[in-house]
Amino acid sequence: MTTKATLRSIARLLLVIGGIILILEAVLQLSGDIKGLLNLAPRVPSLDFFTSAIVSILVGVLALIGAGRISSPAWGIILLVLGFLLIASLGGILVFIGALIALVATFVKL
């Protein structure tokens, strides 16, 4: 197995794990907010939780799709930017590192 193939398999693994973690985090965040919405106390729910959960789900799905296309530099750059946007969470960090490794495997001659 060559070094490029090894780096791509590591990047693919990190992207899949990061995408799954992002989706699970978002689902758990949404389930907690739905419980808060069912509370009959008068309050205005924040849309920040919903938008961040939806963005996390979208980035997680894109990371899972992009894991199969890591040889394309365009997907690597897109996942790098999306991972950077969500770098505050564990899934975002894994997506960012996976995309960075995929870009290194694509552009560096090993």
PDB file of C-alpha atoms in Angstrom:
ATOM      1  CA  MET A   1       0.000   0.000   0.000  1.00  0.00           C
ATOM      2  CA  THR A   2       1.461   3.344  -1.001  1.00  0.00           C
ATOM      3  CA  THR A   3       1.725   6.370   1.197  1.00  0.00           C
ATOM      4  CA  LYS A   4      -0.962   8.230  -0.771  1.00  0.00           C
ATOM      5  CA  ALA A   5      -3.391   5.343  -0.390  1.00  0.00           C
ATOM      6  CA  THR A   6      -2.678   5.184   3.328  1.00  0.00           C
ATOM      7  CA  LEU A   7      -3.242   8.929   3.745  1.00  0.00           C
ATOM      8  CA  ARG A   8      -6.467   8.754   1.752  1.00  0.00           C
ATOM      9  CA  SER A   9      -7.773   5.876   3.842  1.00  0.00           C
ATOM     10  CA  ILE A  10      -6.962   7.801   7.039  1.00  0.00           C
ATOM     11  CA  ALA A  11      -8.686  10.896   5.629  1.00  0.00           C
ATOM     12  CA  ARG A  12     -11.725   8.827   4.624  1.00  0.00           C
ATOM     13  CA  LEU A  13     -11.946   7.302   8.098  1.00  0.00           C
ATOM     14  CA  LEU A  14     -11.708  10.706   9.795  1.00  0.00           C
ATOM     15  CA  LEU A  15     -14.361  12.168   7.497  1.00  0.00           C
ATOM     16  CA  VAL A  16     -16.784   9.313   8.128  1.00  0.00           C
ATOM     17  CA  ILE A  17     -16.311   9.435  11.904  1.00  0.00           C
ATOM     18  CA  GLY A  18     -16.534  13.247  11.929  1.00  0.00           C
ATOM     19  CA  GLY A  19     -19.705  13.224   9.811  1.00  0.00           C
ATOM     20  CA  ILE A  20     -21.378  10.669  12.050  1.00  0.00           C
ATOM     21  CA  ILE A  21     -20.435  12.603  15.181  1.00  0.00           C
ATOM     22  CA  LEU A  22     -21.769  15.855  13.702  1.00  0.00           C
ATOM     23  CA  ILE A  23     -25.092  14.248  12.821  1.00  0.00           C
ATOM     24  CA  LEU A  24     -25.423  12.608  16.256  1.00  0.00           C
ATOM     25  CA  GLU A  25     -24.566  15.860  18.050  1.00  0.00           C
ATOM     26  CA  ALA A  26     -27.174  17.734  16.032  1.00  0.00           C
ATOM     27  CA  VAL A  27     -29.887  15.136  16.629  1.00  0.00           C
ATOM     28  CA  LEU A  28     -29.207  15.171  20.373  1.00  0.00           C
ATOM     29  CA  GLN A  29     -29.216  18.968  20.377  1.00  0.00           C
ATOM     30  CA  LEU A  30     -32.535  19.072  18.542  1.00  0.00           C
ATOM     31  CA  SER A  31     -34.116  16.513  20.844  1.00  0.00           C
ATOM     32  CA  GLY A  32     -33.150  18.594  23.860  1.00  0.00           C
ATOM     33  CA  ASP A  33     -34.617  21.730  22.295  1.00  0.00           C
ATOM     34  CA  ILE A  34     -37.851  19.976  21.405  1.00  0.00           C
ATOM     35  CA  LYS A  35     -38.260  19.002  25.053  1.00  0.00           C
ATOM     36  CA  GLY A  36     -37.765  22.665  25.934  1.00  0.00           C
ATOM     37  CA  LEU A  37     -40.396  23.699  23.408  1.00  0.00           C
ATOM     38  CA  LEU A  38     -42.946  21.358  24.952  1.00  0.00           C
ATOM     39  CA  ASN A  39     -42.566  23.204  28.236  1.00  0.00           C
ATOM     40  CA  LEU A  40     -45.604  25.431  28.684  1.00  0.00           C
ATOM     41  CA  ALA A  41     -43.703  28.190  30.455  1.00  0.00           C
ATOM     42  CA  PRO A  42     -43.849  31.468  28.529  1.00  0.00           C
ATOM     43  CA  ARG A  43     -40.513  31.975  26.796  1.00  0.00           C
ATOM     44  CA  VAL A  44     -39.206  32.638  23.322  1.00  0.00           C
ATOM     45  CA  PRO A  45     -37.079  29.762  22.017  1.00  0.00           C
ATOM     46  CA  SER A  46     -33.809  30.715  20.439  1.00  0.00           C
ATOM     47  CA  LEU A  47     -33.373  29.884  16.786  1.00  0.00           C
ATOM     48  CA  ASP A  48     -29.619  29.674  17.265  1.00  0.00           C
ATOM     49  CA  PHE A  49     -29.844  26.072  18.442  1.00  0.00           C
ATOM     50  CA  PHE A  50     -31.991  25.062  15.492  1.00  0.00           C
ATOM     51  CA  THR A  51     -29.797  26.720  12.881  1.00  0.00           C
ATOM     52  CA  SER A  52     -26.586  25.318  14.327  1.00  0.00           C
ATOM     53  CA  ALA A  53     -28.137  21.851  14.469  1.00  0.00           C
ATOM     54  CA  ILE A  54     -29.317  22.082  10.872  1.00  0.00           C
ATOM     55  CA  VAL A  55     -25.887  23.289   9.730  1.00  0.00           C
ATOM     56  CA  SER A  56     -24.262  20.432  11.649  1.00  0.00           C
ATOM     57  CA  ILE A  57     -26.538  17.898   9.981  1.00  0.00           C
ATOM     58  CA  LEU A  58     -25.803  19.343   6.535  1.00  0.00           C
ATOM     59  CA  VAL A  59     -22.047  19.380   7.100  1.00  0.00           C
ATOM     60  CA  GLY A  60     -22.209  15.836   8.486  1.00  0.00           C
ATOM     61  CA  VAL A  61     -24.052  14.592   5.411  1.00  0.00           C
ATOM     62  CA  LEU A  62     -21.622  16.429   3.112  1.00  0.00           C
ATOM     63  CA  ALA A  63     -18.696  14.897   5.010  1.00  0.00           C
ATOM     64  CA  LEU A  64     -20.158  11.429   4.501  1.00  0.00           C
ATOM     65  CA  ILE A  65     -20.665  12.121   0.792  1.00  0.00           C
ATOM     66  CA  GLY A  66     -17.230  13.713   0.462  1.00  0.00           C
ATOM     67  CA  ALA A  67     -15.530  10.743   2.099  1.00  0.00           C
ATOM     68  CA  GLY A  68     -16.075   8.830  -1.114  1.00  0.00           C
ATOM     69  CA  ARG A  69     -14.692  11.638  -3.254  1.00  0.00           C
ATOM     70  CA  ILE A  70     -11.543  12.621  -1.396  1.00  0.00           C
ATOM     71  CA  SER A  71      -9.352  12.316  -4.468  1.00  0.00           C
ATOM     72  CA  SER A  72     -11.049  15.446  -5.851  1.00  0.00           C
ATOM     73  CA  PRO A  73      -9.345  18.664  -4.673  1.00  0.00           C
ATOM     74  CA  ALA A  74     -12.637  20.573  -4.888  1.00  0.00           C
ATOM     75  CA  TRP A  75     -14.282  18.289  -2.321  1.00  0.00           C
ATOM     76  CA  GLY A  76     -11.211  18.585  -0.122  1.00  0.00           C
ATOM     77  CA  ILE A  77     -11.392  22.373  -0.116  1.00  0.00           C
ATOM     78  CA  ILE A  78     -15.154  22.403   0.491  1.00  0.00           C
ATOM     79  CA  LEU A  79     -14.812  20.008   3.440  1.00  0.00           C
ATOM     80  CA  LEU A  80     -11.860  21.970   4.794  1.00  0.00           C
ATOM     81  CA  VAL A  81     -13.913  25.179   4.876  1.00  0.00           C
ATOM     82  CA  LEU A  82     -16.979  23.459   6.338  1.00  0.00           C
ATOM     83  CA  GLY A  83     -14.866  21.733   8.975  1.00  0.00           C
ATOM     84  CA  PHE A  84     -13.292  25.067   9.859  1.00  0.00           C
ATOM     85  CA  LEU A  85     -16.734  26.582  10.372  1.00  0.00           C
ATOM     86  CA  LEU A  86     -17.611  23.863  12.899  1.00  0.00           C
ATOM     87  CA  ILE A  87     -14.196  23.496  14.514  1.00  0.00           C
ATOM     88  CA  ALA A  88     -15.706  24.114  17.956  1.00  0.00           C
ATOM     89  CA  SER A  89     -17.114  20.574  17.986  1.00  0.00           C
ATOM     90  CA  LEU A  90     -15.322  17.238  17.860  1.00  0.00           C
ATOM     91  CA  GLY A  91     -16.961  16.293  14.562  1.00  0.00           C
ATOM     92  CA  GLY A  92     -15.879  19.577  12.976  1.00  0.00           C
ATOM     93  CA  ILE A  93     -12.298  19.013  14.087  1.00  0.00           C
ATOM     94  CA  LEU A  94     -12.283  15.516  12.591  1.00  0.00           C
ATOM     95  CA  VAL A  95     -13.760  16.768   9.308  1.00  0.00           C
ATOM     96  CA  PHE A  96     -11.180  19.572   9.159  1.00  0.00           C
ATOM     97  CA  ILE A  97      -8.245  17.235   9.833  1.00  0.00           C
ATOM     98  CA  GLY A  98      -9.579  14.615   7.404  1.00  0.00           C
ATOM     99  CA  ALA A  99      -9.964  17.199   4.632  1.00  0.00           C
ATOM    100  CA  LEU A 100      -6.485  18.562   5.346  1.00  0.00           C
ATOM    101  CA  ILE A 101      -4.967  15.082   5.086  1.00  0.00           C
ATOM    102  CA  ALA A 102      -6.915  14.458   1.859  1.00  0.00           C
ATOM    103  CA  LEU A 103      -5.544  17.666   0.349  1.00  0.00           C
ATOM    104  CA  VAL A 104      -2.016  16.773   1.394  1.00  0.00           C
ATOM    105  CA  ALA A 105      -2.402  13.348  -0.203  1.00  0.00           C
ATOM    106  CA  THR A 106      -3.717  14.978  -3.384  1.00  0.00           C
ATOM    107  CA  PHE A 107      -1.162  17.739  -3.877  1.00  0.00           C
ATOM    108  CA  VAL A 108       2.084  16.431  -2.371  1.00  0.00           C
ATOM    109  CA  LYS A 109       4.144  13.910  -4.308  1.00  0.00           C
ATOM    110  CA  LEU A 110       5.075  11.085  -1.980  1.00  0.00           C
TER     111      LEU A 110
END
